[in-house]
Short mmCIF file of C-alpha atoms in Angstrom, two decimals:
data_model
loop_
_atom_site.label_atom_id
_atom_site.label_comp_id
_atom_site.label_asym_id
_atom_site.label_seq_id
_atom_site.Cartn_x
_atom_site.Cartn_y
_atom_site.Cartn_z
CA ASN N 1 87.98 98.26 120.19
CA ALA N 2 90.98 100.29 119.77
CA GLY N 3 93.86 97.67 120.35
CA VAL N 4 96.97 99.15 121.56
CA THR N 5 97.23 102.96 121.43
CA GLN N 6 100.40 104.86 121.70
CA THR N 7 100.93 108.52 122.04
CA PRO N 8 102.40 110.73 120.83
CA LYS N 9 103.13 109.53 117.27
CA PHE N 10 106.11 111.79 116.84
CA GLN N 11 108.25 113.45 119.40
CA VAL N 12 111.32 115.95 119.09
CA LEU N 13 113.39 116.19 122.50
CA LYS N 14 116.38 118.01 123.43
CA THR N 15 119.23 116.33 125.17
CA GLY N 16 118.65 115.86 128.86
CA GLN N 17 115.01 116.37 128.67
CA SER N 18 112.43 113.84 129.95
CA MET N 19 109.27 112.48 128.67
CA THR N 20 106.85 110.03 128.96
CA LEU N 21 105.52 107.60 126.20
CA GLN N 22 102.09 106.54 126.75
CA CYS N 23 100.60 102.88 125.85
CA ALA N 24 97.03 101.90 126.65
CA GLN N 25 95.31 98.69 125.62
CA ASP N 26 91.70 97.79 125.84
CA MET N 27 91.84 94.02 125.63
CA ASN N 28 92.42 93.10 129.31
CA HIS N 29 95.83 91.61 128.09
CA GLU N 30 98.00 90.73 131.08
CA TYR N 31 101.30 90.99 129.36
CA MET N 32 102.68 94.36 127.86
CA SER N 33 106.11 95.23 126.60
CA TRP N 34 108.11 98.04 125.03
CA TYR N 35 110.49 97.58 122.15
CA ARG N 36 112.64 99.99 120.14
CA GLN N 37 113.41 99.37 116.58
CA ASP N 38 116.40 100.82 114.96
CA PRO N 39 117.76 100.36 111.32
CA GLY N 40 119.67 97.17 111.07
CA MET N 41 118.95 96.32 114.80
CA GLY N 42 115.40 94.57 114.64
CA LEU N 43 113.10 94.95 117.58
CA ARG N 44 114.88 94.98 121.05
CA LEU N 45 113.07 94.67 124.35
CA ILE N 46 113.14 97.32 126.83
CA HIS N 47 110.90 96.58 129.58
CA TYR N 48 108.00 94.18 129.87
CA SER N 49 105.26 93.29 132.43
CA VAL N 50 103.52 90.27 133.19
CA GLY N 51 100.54 91.97 135.16
CA ALA N 52 99.78 94.99 137.29
CA GLY N 53 102.37 95.87 139.72
CA ILE N 54 104.99 93.63 138.03
CA THR N 55 107.68 94.65 135.57
CA ASP N 56 111.02 93.45 134.50
CA GLN N 57 113.98 94.40 132.36
CA GLY N 58 114.61 93.39 128.86
CA GLU N 59 117.62 93.69 126.51
CA VAL N 60 118.19 97.34 126.60
CA PRO N 61 116.60 98.85 129.83
CA ASN N 62 119.20 101.70 130.48
CA GLY N 63 117.76 105.09 130.57
CA TYR N 64 114.14 103.98 130.66
CA ASN N 65 111.76 103.37 133.66
CA VAL N 66 108.46 101.79 133.60
CA SER N 67 105.68 101.05 135.98
CA ARG N 68 102.42 99.17 135.83
CA SER N 69 99.64 100.37 137.92
CA THR N 70 96.76 99.16 135.98
CA THR N 71 95.99 96.44 133.42
CA GLU N 72 95.39 98.83 130.70
CA ASP N 73 98.34 101.31 130.97
CA PHE N 74 102.20 100.67 130.58
CA PRO N 75 103.96 104.07 130.22
CA LEU N 76 107.61 104.25 129.40
CA ARG N 77 109.67 107.13 130.99
CA LEU N 78 112.94 108.51 129.48
CA LEU N 79 114.84 109.97 132.35
CA SER N 80 117.29 112.14 130.54
CA ALA N 81 117.03 111.78 126.97
CA ALA N 82 120.36 111.12 124.79
CA PRO N 83 120.85 111.23 120.99
CA SER N 84 121.27 107.34 121.34
CA GLN N 85 117.64 106.94 122.38
CA THR N 86 116.48 108.25 118.84
CA SER N 87 114.37 105.31 117.57
CA VAL N 88 110.84 104.19 116.87
CA TYR N 89 109.24 102.68 119.85
CA PHE N 90 106.58 100.07 120.01
CA CYS N 91 104.34 98.77 122.77
CA ALA N 92 102.81 95.50 122.62
CA SER N 93 100.23 93.56 124.71
CA SER N 94 99.23 89.78 124.68
CA TYR N 95 96.99 87.25 126.45
CA GLY N 96 99.06 84.67 128.28
CA GLY N 97 102.30 85.91 126.91
CA GLY N 98 101.27 85.39 123.24
CA VAL N 99 101.42 81.67 123.43
CA SER N 100 98.20 81.29 121.46
CA TYR N 101 97.47 84.67 119.76
CA GLY N 102 100.69 86.34 119.52
CA TYR N 103 101.12 90.02 120.61
CA THR N 104 99.30 92.92 119.28
CA PHE N 105 101.42 96.07 118.49
CA GLY N 106 100.63 99.92 118.58
CA SER N 107 101.54 101.94 115.69
CA GLY N 108 104.50 103.34 117.34
CA THR N 109 106.28 106.62 118.47
CA ARG N 110 108.95 108.28 116.41
CA LEU N 111 111.48 109.88 118.75
CA THR N 112 114.29 112.17 117.85
CA VAL N 113 116.69 113.53 120.35
CA VAL N 114 118.74 116.47 119.17
CA SER Q 1 125.33 84.01 123.35
CA GLN Q 2 121.72 83.73 122.07
CA LYS Q 3 121.01 84.72 118.38
CA ILE Q 4 118.03 84.94 116.20
CA GLU Q 5 119.17 85.32 112.62
CA GLN Q 6 117.25 86.03 109.51
CA ASN Q 7 118.54 86.63 106.10
CA SER Q 8 118.99 90.64 106.03
CA GLU Q 9 118.99 90.72 102.31
CA ALA Q 10 115.91 91.53 100.71
CA LEU Q 11 114.00 88.58 98.97
CA ASN Q 12 112.91 89.76 95.38
CA ILE Q 13 110.26 87.34 93.79
CA GLN Q 14 108.01 87.14 90.82
CA GLU Q 15 104.36 87.36 91.47
CA GLY Q 16 102.66 83.83 91.57
CA LYS Q 17 106.02 82.12 93.00
CA THR Q 18 106.60 80.90 96.49
CA ALA Q 19 108.77 82.84 98.77
CA THR Q 20 110.64 81.08 101.35
CA LEU Q 21 112.14 82.84 104.31
CA THR Q 22 114.38 81.31 106.94
CA CYS Q 23 114.88 81.85 110.74
CA ASN Q 24 117.78 80.25 112.48
CA TYR Q 25 118.45 80.40 116.38
CA THR Q 26 121.07 79.48 118.68
CA ASN Q 27 121.17 79.00 122.40
CA TYR Q 28 117.36 78.95 122.74
CA SER Q 29 115.06 76.23 123.53
CA PRO Q 30 111.72 77.66 122.78
CA ALA Q 31 108.48 76.28 123.27
CA TYR Q 32 107.04 78.00 120.19
CA LEU Q 33 108.16 80.44 117.32
CA GLN Q 34 106.09 83.11 116.09
CA TRP Q 35 106.15 85.11 112.64
CA TYR Q 36 104.99 88.82 112.19
CA ARG Q 37 104.51 91.07 109.27
CA GLN Q 38 105.53 94.63 109.30
CA ASP Q 39 104.67 97.31 106.77
CA PRO Q 40 106.81 100.67 106.52
CA GLY Q 41 105.77 103.04 109.17
CA ARG Q 42 103.53 100.57 111.12
CA GLY Q 43 103.79 98.06 113.83
CA PRO Q 44 104.35 94.21 113.44
CA VAL Q 45 101.18 92.18 112.77
CA PHE Q 46 100.96 88.64 114.17
CA LEU Q 47 100.56 86.12 111.48
CA LEU Q 48 101.37 82.54 112.74
CA LEU Q 49 102.41 80.72 115.86
CA ILE Q 50 103.96 77.09 115.87
CA ARG Q 51 104.66 74.89 118.99
CA GLU Q 52 107.91 72.80 119.54
CA ASN Q 53 105.90 69.75 119.07
CA GLU Q 54 104.27 70.79 115.70
CA LYS Q 55 106.18 70.19 112.32
CA GLU Q 56 104.11 72.52 110.22
CA LYS Q 57 101.20 75.04 110.53
CA ARG Q 58 99.44 76.67 107.51
CA LYS Q 59 96.99 79.70 107.30
CA GLU Q 60 95.77 80.49 103.92
CA ARG Q 61 98.63 80.88 101.59
CA LEU Q 62 101.25 80.85 104.50
CA LYS Q 63 103.02 77.65 105.74
CA VAL Q 64 105.50 77.71 108.55
CA THR Q 65 107.75 74.67 109.61
CA PHE Q 66 109.78 74.34 112.74
CA ASP Q 67 112.66 71.93 113.02
CA THR Q 68 113.98 72.02 116.82
CA THR Q 69 116.99 69.75 115.74
CA LEU Q 70 118.19 72.16 113.22
CA LYS Q 71 117.09 75.00 115.44
CA GLN Q 72 115.35 76.45 112.30
CA SER Q 73 112.09 77.77 111.05
CA LEU Q 74 110.91 78.13 107.43
CA PHE Q 75 108.33 80.76 106.43
CA HIS Q 76 106.74 79.97 102.94
CA ILE Q 77 104.33 82.38 101.04
CA THR Q 78 102.79 80.33 98.26
CA ALA Q 79 101.28 82.17 95.09
CA SER Q 80 102.90 85.35 96.11
CA GLN Q 81 101.16 88.58 95.44
CA PRO Q 82 102.34 92.28 95.17
CA ALA Q 83 100.30 92.90 98.56
CA ASP Q 84 102.74 90.52 100.25
CA SER Q 85 105.65 92.82 99.91
CA ALA Q 86 106.76 93.71 103.47
CA THR Q 87 109.28 92.81 106.17
CA TYR Q 88 108.58 89.50 107.86
CA LEU Q 89 110.07 88.98 111.49
CA CYS Q 90 110.37 85.75 113.28
CA ALA Q 91 110.11 85.96 116.94
CA LEU Q 92 110.70 83.28 119.88
CA GLU Q 93 110.48 83.29 123.72
CA ALA Q 94 113.41 83.64 125.77
CA ALA Q 95 113.51 82.75 129.58
CA GLY Q 96 110.89 84.71 131.68
CA ASN Q 97 108.36 85.10 128.80
CA LYS Q 98 110.70 87.57 126.89
CA LEU Q 99 109.54 87.56 123.21
CA THR Q 100 112.61 88.19 121.16
CA PHE Q 101 112.80 89.21 117.37
CA GLY Q 102 115.10 88.48 114.54
CA GLY Q 103 116.14 91.32 112.36
CA GLY Q 104 113.58 90.58 109.75
CA THR Q 105 113.67 89.83 105.93
CA ARG Q 106 112.14 92.38 103.54
CA VAL Q 107 110.13 90.57 100.76
CA LEU Q 108 109.48 92.38 97.36
CA VAL Q 109 107.01 90.76 95.02
CA LYS Q 110 107.23 91.95 91.57
CA PRO Q 111 103.95 91.79 89.21
#
């Protein structure tokens, strides 16, 4: 049981490049979310999904795109990377919105945009 | 505007003592509140959930209270150990099942 798997663990991008952060879970969780974590800012919600084919915006969605074609996968796309997107990105999943068992987080992707 | 506030200053505590962390919120009416632990370089780990109709919840050496009138949750670590040193995050549900986090409080337990 792998839980939530994020790849890559580290990435350096040049300004303007695009990339996809991968997130996969094997717990059959309906809910999946993407957060970014910056020093002094805590975790901020980027996008989330309550099931395959359903996504919605969080607090800081600009510059990011998501899709949810399967229950297992929830990739996050950076359309045109900017230095302000330098951050640590966490993917999380839960059963029933975390009402009983909370969210399970991945180990994170540390992204640097130069 | 909606806010979740945790003490941003680190809490230094002697081993064996009780650490008490505070989570205050404004302009939310959460059905439940969650606490997570985060170690450096790792993702948060779920610890406890308390519902709006529960006053107190315990798990081993951890205790959480939830006062919806004061809009506050307290998180206690009793008989603290150096291994409890970490950052502790509170989180609550905003509209549309969006889980929103406070900034976290770092705890350092000294032997």
